[in-house]
Amino acid sequence: MFNAVLNEHIQVVTSLQELESKINAAAELIIETMKRGGKILLMGNGGSAADAQHIAAELVVRYEKNRVALPAIALTTDSSILTATGNDFGFDQLFSRQVEALARKGDLVIGISTSGESVNIIRALKVAEEIGVDTIGLTGASGSSVAEIVTQNIAVPSSVTARIQEAHILIGHYWCQQVDTLPREQWA
């Protein structure tokens, strides 16, 4: 039974090779944002919220190398903002209100949605687009709504939520590794 899950995982992760140019283009967006002094805003629901927090932590604290702390904010962590927004405006605006308040030109917004159809992610990405902020989507194979909005979308070729999330965190770790390769003097 475990071997079946492991084989499915290996198949999905191996298929990411086909997305190498998109994954690298997204890494370059992250690096360019950081080099010019911008910040990264990340968001997701459920397990994708945990992924957003995980990636933000790797950027702020460190991944593998000691380096300058980089500005990254997971929009999933402030319970007062989240509950006030949900109560006063609705769950669909959970992240868009924060993007409106925090995103500025030169920043980057990353939306993580295994389905690619999360209304609150889509709405926030549209607000980012209106502000003129670059955006990255991390989705599953069916992520067409997010893909239509973002600067760069990486659609993991799977419909299994767990396999998509495993691939998302692998991609996030790769991005952090790429950030770690730059010399200290490159950061704004």
mmCIF file of C-alpha atoms in Angstrom:
data_model
loop_
_atom_site.group_PDB
_atom_site.id
_atom_site.type_symbol
_atom_site.label_atom_id
_atom_site.label_comp_id
_atom_site.label_asym_id
_atom_site.label_seq_id
_atom_site.Cartn_x
_atom_site.Cartn_y
_atom_site.Cartn_z
ATOM 1 C CA MET A 1 0.000 0.000 0.000
ATOM 2 C CA PHE A 2 2.748 2.481 0.946
ATOM 3 C CA ASN A 3 4.669 1.532 -2.208
ATOM 4 C CA ALA A 4 1.669 2.546 -4.318
ATOM 5 C CA VAL A 5 1.638 5.997 -2.684
ATOM 6 C CA LEU A 6 5.414 6.254 -3.032
ATOM 7 C CA ASN A 7 5.238 5.324 -6.720
ATOM 8 C CA GLU A 8 2.517 7.916 -7.288
ATOM 9 C CA HIS A 9 4.699 10.521 -5.537
ATOM 10 C CA ILE A 10 7.729 9.604 -7.661
ATOM 11 C CA GLN A 11 5.665 9.812 -10.845
ATOM 12 C CA VAL A 12 4.374 13.314 -9.999
ATOM 13 C CA VAL A 13 7.762 14.614 -8.855
ATOM 14 C CA THR A 14 9.451 13.186 -11.961
ATOM 15 C CA SER A 15 6.881 14.947 -14.157
ATOM 16 C CA LEU A 16 8.064 18.292 -12.739
ATOM 17 C CA GLN A 17 11.025 18.043 -15.127
ATOM 18 C CA GLU A 18 8.601 19.095 -17.865
ATOM 19 C CA LEU A 19 7.930 22.301 -15.899
ATOM 20 C CA GLU A 20 11.585 23.224 -15.344
ATOM 21 C CA SER A 21 11.483 26.398 -17.450
ATOM 22 C CA LYS A 22 8.365 27.656 -15.641
ATOM 23 C CA ILE A 23 9.786 26.777 -12.223
ATOM 24 C CA ASN A 24 13.022 28.590 -13.099
ATOM 25 C CA ALA A 25 11.123 31.614 -14.457
ATOM 26 C CA ALA A 26 9.220 31.819 -11.169
ATOM 27 C CA ALA A 27 12.495 31.526 -9.224
ATOM 28 C CA GLU A 28 13.839 34.423 -11.265
ATOM 29 C CA LEU A 29 10.743 36.511 -10.424
ATOM 30 C CA ILE A 30 11.364 35.822 -6.735
ATOM 31 C CA ILE A 31 15.058 36.681 -6.985
ATOM 32 C CA GLU A 32 14.447 39.866 -8.981
ATOM 33 C CA THR A 33 11.775 40.960 -6.496
ATOM 34 C CA MET A 34 14.162 40.478 -3.593
ATOM 35 C CA LYS A 35 17.104 42.132 -5.376
ATOM 36 C CA ARG A 36 15.099 45.297 -5.978
ATOM 37 C CA GLY A 37 13.950 45.429 -2.357
ATOM 38 C CA GLY A 38 10.427 44.099 -2.875
ATOM 39 C CA LYS A 39 8.616 41.689 -0.604
ATOM 40 C CA ILE A 40 6.906 38.368 -1.217
ATOM 41 C CA LEU A 41 3.298 37.861 -0.089
ATOM 42 C CA LEU A 42 2.146 34.227 0.012
ATOM 43 C CA MET A 43 -1.311 32.743 0.525
ATOM 44 C CA GLY A 44 -3.199 29.466 0.420
ATOM 45 C CA ASN A 45 -6.005 27.576 2.153
ATOM 46 C CA GLY A 46 -5.603 24.560 4.458
ATOM 47 C CA GLY A 47 -2.454 22.620 3.594
ATOM 48 C CA SER A 48 -1.572 25.299 1.055
ATOM 49 C CA ALA A 49 -1.713 27.867 3.876
ATOM 50 C CA ALA A 50 0.869 25.761 5.696
ATOM 51 C CA ASP A 51 2.990 25.702 2.520
ATOM 52 C CA ALA A 52 2.748 29.508 2.269
ATOM 53 C CA GLN A 53 3.926 29.829 5.864
ATOM 54 C CA HIS A 54 6.704 27.282 5.335
ATOM 55 C CA ILE A 55 8.116 29.075 2.274
ATOM 56 C CA ALA A 56 7.838 32.487 3.968
ATOM 57 C CA ALA A 57 9.755 31.146 6.972
ATOM 58 C CA GLU A 58 12.546 29.788 4.752
ATOM 59 C CA LEU A 59 12.910 33.209 3.095
ATOM 60 C CA VAL A 60 12.782 35.288 6.279
ATOM 61 C CA VAL A 61 14.915 33.048 8.504
ATOM 62 C CA ARG A 62 17.072 30.996 6.132
ATOM 63 C CA TYR A 63 16.904 27.901 4.000
ATOM 64 C CA GLU A 64 20.298 26.178 4.098
ATOM 65 C CA LYS A 65 22.776 29.066 4.252
ATOM 66 C CA ASN A 66 23.041 31.982 6.627
ATOM 67 C CA ARG A 67 22.182 35.079 4.616
ATOM 68 C CA VAL A 68 20.418 38.363 5.014
ATOM 69 C CA ALA A 69 16.779 38.007 6.150
ATOM 70 C CA LEU A 70 14.420 38.543 3.209
ATOM 71 C CA PRO A 71 10.949 40.109 3.411
ATOM 72 C CA ALA A 72 8.265 37.456 2.975
ATOM 73 C CA ILE A 73 4.832 37.449 4.595
ATOM 74 C CA ALA A 74 2.338 34.585 4.743
ATOM 75 C CA LEU A 75 -1.107 36.187 4.610
ATOM 76 C CA THR A 76 -2.491 33.172 6.474
ATOM 77 C CA THR A 77 -1.187 33.870 9.967
ATOM 78 C CA ASP A 78 -2.969 36.845 11.554
ATOM 79 C CA SER A 79 -6.120 35.426 13.137
ATOM 80 C CA SER A 80 -7.537 38.888 13.896
ATOM 81 C CA ILE A 81 -7.215 40.055 10.283
ATOM 82 C CA LEU A 82 -8.504 36.743 8.931
ATOM 83 C CA THR A 83 -11.553 36.581 11.194
ATOM 84 C CA ALA A 84 -12.394 40.281 10.838
ATOM 85 C CA THR A 85 -12.200 40.023 7.055
ATOM 86 C CA GLY A 86 -14.248 36.824 7.001
ATOM 87 C CA ASN A 87 -16.854 38.337 9.303
ATOM 88 C CA ASP A 88 -17.086 41.807 7.745
ATOM 89 C CA PHE A 89 -16.455 41.073 4.062
ATOM 90 C CA GLY A 90 -16.646 37.302 3.545
ATOM 91 C CA PHE A 91 -14.216 34.433 3.112
ATOM 92 C CA ASP A 92 -13.796 35.298 -0.570
ATOM 93 C CA GLN A 93 -11.981 38.511 0.430
ATOM 94 C CA LEU A 94 -9.752 36.904 3.064
ATOM 95 C CA PHE A 95 -6.560 37.627 1.128
ATOM 96 C CA SER A 96 -7.578 40.414 -1.255
ATOM 97 C CA ARG A 97 -7.959 42.909 1.612
ATOM 98 C CA GLN A 98 -4.432 42.104 2.762
ATOM 99 C CA VAL A 99 -2.999 42.338 -0.757
ATOM 100 C CA GLU A 100 -4.722 45.703 -1.164
ATOM 101 C CA ALA A 101 -3.172 46.905 2.112
ATOM 102 C CA LEU A 102 0.325 45.430 1.775
ATOM 103 C CA ALA A 103 1.272 44.955 -1.892
ATOM 104 C CA ARG A 104 3.139 47.672 -3.749
ATOM 105 C CA LYS A 105 4.714 47.809 -7.202
ATOM 106 C CA GLY A 106 7.938 45.871 -7.050
ATOM 107 C CA ASP A 107 6.472 43.203 -4.768
ATOM 108 C CA LEU A 108 5.425 39.656 -5.703
ATOM 109 C CA VAL A 109 2.282 37.752 -4.702
ATOM 110 C CA ILE A 110 2.261 33.937 -4.694
ATOM 111 C CA GLY A 111 -1.098 32.144 -4.627
ATOM 112 C CA ILE A 112 -1.098 28.442 -3.758
ATOM 113 C CA SER A 113 -4.225 26.473 -4.661
ATOM 114 C CA THR A 114 -4.232 22.762 -5.467
ATOM 115 C CA SER A 115 -7.483 23.168 -7.406
ATOM 116 C CA GLY A 116 -6.545 26.497 -8.955
ATOM 117 C CA GLU A 117 -10.138 27.540 -8.303
ATOM 118 C CA SER A 118 -10.043 28.971 -4.759
ATOM 119 C CA VAL A 119 -12.155 32.118 -4.966
ATOM 120 C CA ASN A 120 -10.231 33.960 -2.248
ATOM 121 C CA ILE A 121 -6.917 33.268 -4.010
ATOM 122 C CA ILE A 122 -8.290 34.313 -7.408
ATOM 123 C CA ARG A 123 -9.725 37.519 -5.992
ATOM 124 C CA ALA A 124 -6.431 38.427 -4.286
ATOM 125 C CA LEU A 125 -4.453 37.728 -7.458
ATOM 126 C CA LYS A 126 -6.784 40.030 -9.385
ATOM 127 C CA VAL A 127 -6.184 42.793 -6.818
ATOM 128 C CA ALA A 128 -2.428 42.233 -7.187
ATOM 129 C CA GLU A 129 -2.805 42.515 -10.955
ATOM 130 C CA GLU A 130 -4.708 45.812 -10.559
ATOM 131 C CA ILE A 131 -1.896 47.160 -8.364
ATOM 132 C CA GLY A 132 0.652 46.112 -10.990
ATOM 133 C CA VAL A 133 2.350 43.435 -8.915
ATOM 134 C CA ASP A 134 3.872 40.297 -10.458
ATOM 135 C CA THR A 135 2.148 37.073 -9.444
ATOM 136 C CA ILE A 136 2.937 33.370 -9.310
ATOM 137 C CA GLY A 137 0.401 30.557 -9.093
ATOM 138 C CA LEU A 138 1.131 27.106 -7.706
ATOM 139 C CA THR A 139 -1.745 24.844 -8.723
ATOM 140 C CA GLY A 140 -2.670 21.326 -9.703
ATOM 141 C CA ALA A 141 -3.454 20.126 -13.194
ATOM 142 C CA SER A 142 -6.891 21.751 -13.217
ATOM 143 C CA GLY A 143 -5.631 25.225 -12.222
ATOM 144 C CA SER A 144 -7.066 27.130 -15.168
ATOM 145 C CA SER A 145 -8.652 30.081 -13.317
ATOM 146 C CA VAL A 146 -5.459 30.957 -11.440
ATOM 147 C CA ALA A 147 -3.375 30.294 -14.573
ATOM 148 C CA GLU A 148 -5.360 32.915 -16.505
ATOM 149 C CA ILE A 149 -4.510 35.643 -13.969
ATOM 150 C CA VAL A 150 -0.898 35.156 -12.897
ATOM 151 C CA THR A 151 2.392 36.255 -14.418
ATOM 152 C CA GLN A 152 3.719 32.694 -14.092
ATOM 153 C CA ASN A 153 1.734 29.556 -13.230
ATOM 154 C CA ILE A 154 3.135 26.178 -12.289
ATOM 155 C CA ALA A 155 0.422 23.542 -12.668
ATOM 156 C CA VAL A 156 1.560 20.270 -11.106
ATOM 157 C CA PRO A 157 0.261 17.495 -13.390
ATOM 158 C CA SER A 158 -1.866 15.658 -10.832
ATOM 159 C CA SER A 159 -5.403 15.751 -9.478
ATOM 160 C CA VAL A 160 -4.438 14.195 -6.127
ATOM 161 C CA THR A 161 -4.252 16.937 -3.493
ATOM 162 C CA ALA A 162 -1.538 15.261 -1.403
ATOM 163 C CA ARG A 163 0.753 14.709 -4.417
ATOM 164 C CA ILE A 164 0.213 18.312 -5.576
ATOM 165 C CA GLN A 165 1.106 19.635 -2.120
ATOM 166 C CA GLU A 166 4.234 17.470 -1.995
ATOM 167 C CA ALA A 167 5.301 18.892 -5.345
ATOM 168 C CA HIS A 168 4.498 22.448 -4.230
ATOM 169 C CA ILE A 169 6.796 22.249 -1.217
ATOM 170 C CA LEU A 170 9.549 20.701 -3.355
ATOM 171 C CA ILE A 171 9.224 23.644 -5.760
ATOM 172 C CA GLY A 172 9.219 26.082 -2.836
ATOM 173 C CA HIS A 173 12.386 24.511 -1.464
ATOM 174 C CA TYR A 174 14.006 24.755 -4.887
ATOM 175 C CA TRP A 175 13.149 28.462 -5.054
ATOM 176 C CA CYS A 176 14.691 28.996 -1.610
ATOM 177 C CA GLN A 177 17.789 27.103 -2.705
ATOM 178 C CA GLN A 178 18.117 29.416 -5.716
ATOM 179 C CA VAL A 179 17.768 32.445 -3.440
ATOM 180 C CA ASP A 180 20.526 31.022 -1.216
ATOM 181 C CA THR A 181 22.976 30.824 -4.143
ATOM 182 C CA LEU A 182 23.226 34.595 -4.564
ATOM 183 C CA PRO A 183 26.016 36.470 -2.807
ATOM 184 C CA ARG A 184 25.077 38.747 0.091
ATOM 185 C CA GLU A 185 25.892 41.939 -1.821
ATOM 186 C CA GLN A 186 23.171 41.155 -4.389
ATOM 187 C CA TRP A 187 20.339 41.815 -1.935
ATOM 188 C CA ALA A 188 18.749 45.250 -1.654
#
